[in-house]
């Protein structure tokens, strides 16, 4: 159960790698929220802010009749990221389980929510080795994470 606190792997990975998880938003308690699978520099301390990263997110806007979206995002030495793929709508429902998958290839990133897929050229990953970092937003929102797996290869 994640509630605004990050979770990071101890193991260090290199591409290609596939990260999968099933997530469920128990109750949106804010006007917007998201669940993000990120790749972070393995040298980054747990007490340091994540400022350079790449990953994919499932998000929503509006707590009573939420509109969902998904995209690939990158953040380079800043507190705010920008999308490197178009944002795609997702039929978002509280209490529904979504299967997320981030595939980090040698030259592409692919992120999917259930059967919807977004893909982007891997531009240059900011680091060759990385840890997997899960994050949820906003702090009051609870996301249940099950069937988390990280496997080497595509």
One Martini backbone bead per residue (centre of mass of N, CA, C, O) as a GRO file, in nm:
protein
  154
    1UNK     BB    1   0.094   0.037   0.026
    2UNK     BB    2   0.053   0.366  -0.109
    3UNK     BB    3   0.115   0.708   0.056
    4UNK     BB    4   0.336   0.931  -0.074
    5UNK     BB    5   0.561   0.709  -0.083
    6UNK     BB    6   0.849   0.583  -0.173
    7UNK     BB    7   0.997   0.321  -0.384
    8UNK     BB    8   1.313   0.133  -0.382
    9UNK     BB    9   1.553  -0.031  -0.514
   10UNK     BB   10   1.857  -0.201  -0.453
   11UNK     BB   11   1.886  -0.284  -0.725
   12UNK     BB   12   2.075  -0.284  -1.022
   13UNK     BB   13   2.019  -0.170  -1.360
   14UNK     BB   14   1.995  -0.261  -1.712
   15UNK     BB   15   1.959  -0.256  -2.028
   16UNK     BB   16   1.721  -0.466  -2.048
   17UNK     BB   17   1.389  -0.397  -1.898
   18UNK     BB   18   1.103  -0.515  -1.696
   19UNK     BB   19   0.818  -0.345  -1.557
   20UNK     BB   20   0.565  -0.469  -1.326
   21UNK     BB   21   0.217  -0.377  -1.230
   22UNK     BB   22  -0.048  -0.363  -1.001
   23UNK     BB   23  -0.302  -0.106  -0.976
   24UNK     BB   24  -0.493   0.073  -0.711
   25UNK     BB   25  -0.734   0.313  -0.646
   26UNK     BB   26  -0.907   0.350  -0.364
   27UNK     BB   27  -0.902   0.688  -0.317
   28UNK     BB   28  -0.958   0.987  -0.428
   29UNK     BB   29  -0.836   1.291  -0.237
   30UNK     BB   30  -0.785   1.458  -0.497
   31UNK     BB   31  -0.773   1.637  -0.797
   32UNK     BB   32  -0.501   1.471  -0.823
   33UNK     BB   33  -0.317   1.181  -0.961
   34UNK     BB   34  -0.043   0.927  -0.928
   35UNK     BB   35   0.146   0.663  -1.092
   36UNK     BB   36   0.504   0.587  -1.082
   37UNK     BB   37   0.759   0.474  -1.305
   38UNK     BB   38   1.108   0.486  -1.230
   39UNK     BB   39   1.434   0.602  -1.317
   40UNK     BB   40   1.734   0.602  -1.118
   41UNK     BB   41   2.005   0.693  -0.974
   42UNK     BB   42   2.203   0.483  -0.777
   43UNK     BB   43   2.347   0.734  -0.611
   44UNK     BB   44   2.089   0.814  -0.490
   45UNK     BB   45   1.963   0.918  -0.214
   46UNK     BB   46   1.686   0.881  -0.011
   47UNK     BB   47   1.716   1.205   0.081
   48UNK     BB   48   1.698   1.273  -0.219
   49UNK     BB   49   1.596   1.437  -0.480
   50UNK     BB   50   1.428   1.384  -0.774
   51UNK     BB   51   1.572   1.528  -1.090
   52UNK     BB   52   1.655   1.261  -1.259
   53UNK     BB   53   1.440   1.106  -1.508
   54UNK     BB   54   1.247   0.811  -1.614
   55UNK     BB   55   0.900   0.730  -1.730
   56UNK     BB   56   0.574   0.619  -1.613
   57UNK     BB   57   0.214   0.713  -1.612
   58UNK     BB   58  -0.077   0.716  -1.397
   59UNK     BB   59  -0.361   0.935  -1.417
   60UNK     BB   60  -0.568   1.195  -1.254
   61UNK     BB   61  -0.869   1.409  -1.282
   62UNK     BB   62  -1.085   1.433  -1.058
   63UNK     BB   63  -1.256   1.285  -0.788
   64UNK     BB   64  -1.559   1.218  -0.894
   65UNK     BB   65  -1.482   1.223  -1.232
   66UNK     BB   66  -1.233   1.079  -1.349
   67UNK     BB   67  -0.955   1.150  -1.560
   68UNK     BB   68  -0.747   0.967  -1.753
   69UNK     BB   69  -0.381   0.905  -1.787
   70UNK     BB   70  -0.089   0.860  -2.010
   71UNK     BB   71   0.285   0.852  -1.996
   72UNK     BB   72   0.590   0.966  -2.087
   73UNK     BB   73   0.872   1.074  -1.881
   74UNK     BB   74   1.093   1.358  -1.810
   75UNK     BB   75   1.378   1.451  -1.593
   76UNK     BB   76   1.609   1.739  -1.589
   77UNK     BB   77   1.734   1.890  -1.337
   78UNK     BB   78   1.441   1.889  -1.186
   79UNK     BB   79   1.110   1.902  -1.042
   80UNK     BB   80   1.003   1.890  -1.344
   81UNK     BB   81   0.844   1.733  -1.593
   82UNK     BB   82   0.821   1.586  -1.928
   83UNK     BB   83   0.683   1.478  -2.205
   84UNK     BB   84   0.777   1.213  -2.460
   85UNK     BB   85   0.476   1.174  -2.493
   86UNK     BB   86   0.171   1.142  -2.542
   87UNK     BB   87  -0.124   1.195  -2.398
   88UNK     BB   88  -0.344   0.940  -2.282
   89UNK     BB   89  -0.638   0.812  -2.245
   90UNK     BB   90  -0.811   0.678  -1.951
   91UNK     BB   91  -1.025   0.462  -1.801
   92UNK     BB   92  -1.106   0.584  -1.485
   93UNK     BB   93  -1.137   0.384  -1.176
   94UNK     BB   94  -1.225   0.333  -0.879
   95UNK     BB   95  -1.111   0.005  -0.789
   96UNK     BB   96  -0.935  -0.044  -1.034
   97UNK     BB   97  -0.727  -0.254  -1.206
   98UNK     BB   98  -0.392  -0.192  -1.326
   99UNK     BB   99  -0.164  -0.267  -1.588
  100UNK     BB  100   0.179  -0.208  -1.566
  101UNK     BB  101   0.438  -0.124  -1.826
  102UNK     BB  102   0.800  -0.107  -1.841
  103UNK     BB  103   1.015  -0.076  -2.126
  104UNK     BB  104   1.372  -0.103  -2.141
  105UNK     BB  105   1.557  -0.028  -2.398
  106UNK     BB  106   1.818   0.064  -2.588
  107UNK     BB  107   1.606   0.273  -2.788
  108UNK     BB  108   1.342   0.226  -2.600
  109UNK     BB  109   1.022   0.324  -2.470
  110UNK     BB  110   0.761   0.140  -2.292
  111UNK     BB  111   0.413   0.209  -2.212
  112UNK     BB  112   0.154   0.041  -2.018
  113UNK     BB  113  -0.212   0.023  -1.998
  114UNK     BB  114  -0.286  -0.255  -2.040
  115UNK     BB  115  -0.351  -0.214  -2.392
  116UNK     BB  116  -0.211   0.058  -2.373
  117UNK     BB  117   0.035   0.227  -2.584
  118UNK     BB  118   0.356   0.384  -2.538
  119UNK     BB  119   0.618   0.540  -2.740
  120UNK     BB  120   0.983   0.599  -2.727
  121UNK     BB  121   1.260   0.728  -2.771
  122UNK     BB  122   1.544   0.696  -2.556
  123UNK     BB  123   1.711   0.872  -2.591
  124UNK     BB  124   1.906   0.965  -2.341
  125UNK     BB  125   1.992   0.820  -2.083
  126UNK     BB  126   2.112   0.960  -1.786
  127UNK     BB  127   2.182   0.647  -1.737
  128UNK     BB  128   2.301   0.309  -1.738
  129UNK     BB  129   2.222   0.294  -1.445
  130UNK     BB  130   1.947   0.167  -1.228
  131UNK     BB  131   1.666   0.233  -1.036
  132UNK     BB  132   1.363   0.149  -0.901
  133UNK     BB  133   1.087   0.395  -0.882
  134UNK     BB  134   0.816   0.446  -0.674
  135UNK     BB  135   0.524   0.669  -0.715
  136UNK     BB  136   0.292   0.879  -0.538
  137UNK     BB  137  -0.003   1.088  -0.601
  138UNK     BB  138  -0.110   1.215  -0.348
  139UNK     BB  139  -0.051   1.175  -0.016
  140UNK     BB  140  -0.369   1.084   0.042
  141UNK     BB  141  -0.334   0.868  -0.164
  142UNK     BB  142  -0.422   0.529  -0.239
  143UNK     BB  143  -0.205   0.258  -0.346
  144UNK     BB  144  -0.233  -0.061  -0.476
  145UNK     BB  145   0.030  -0.309  -0.488
  146UNK     BB  146   0.079  -0.573  -0.728
  147UNK     BB  147   0.274  -0.780  -0.898
  148UNK     BB  148   0.576  -0.712  -0.874
  149UNK     BB  149   0.818  -0.677  -1.149
  150UNK     BB  150   1.170  -0.746  -1.233
  151UNK     BB  151   1.321  -0.796  -1.559
  152UNK     BB  152   1.544  -0.918  -1.757
  153UNK     BB  153   1.479  -0.814  -2.046
  154UNK     BB  154   1.210  -0.813  -2.304
   0.00000   0.00000   0.00000
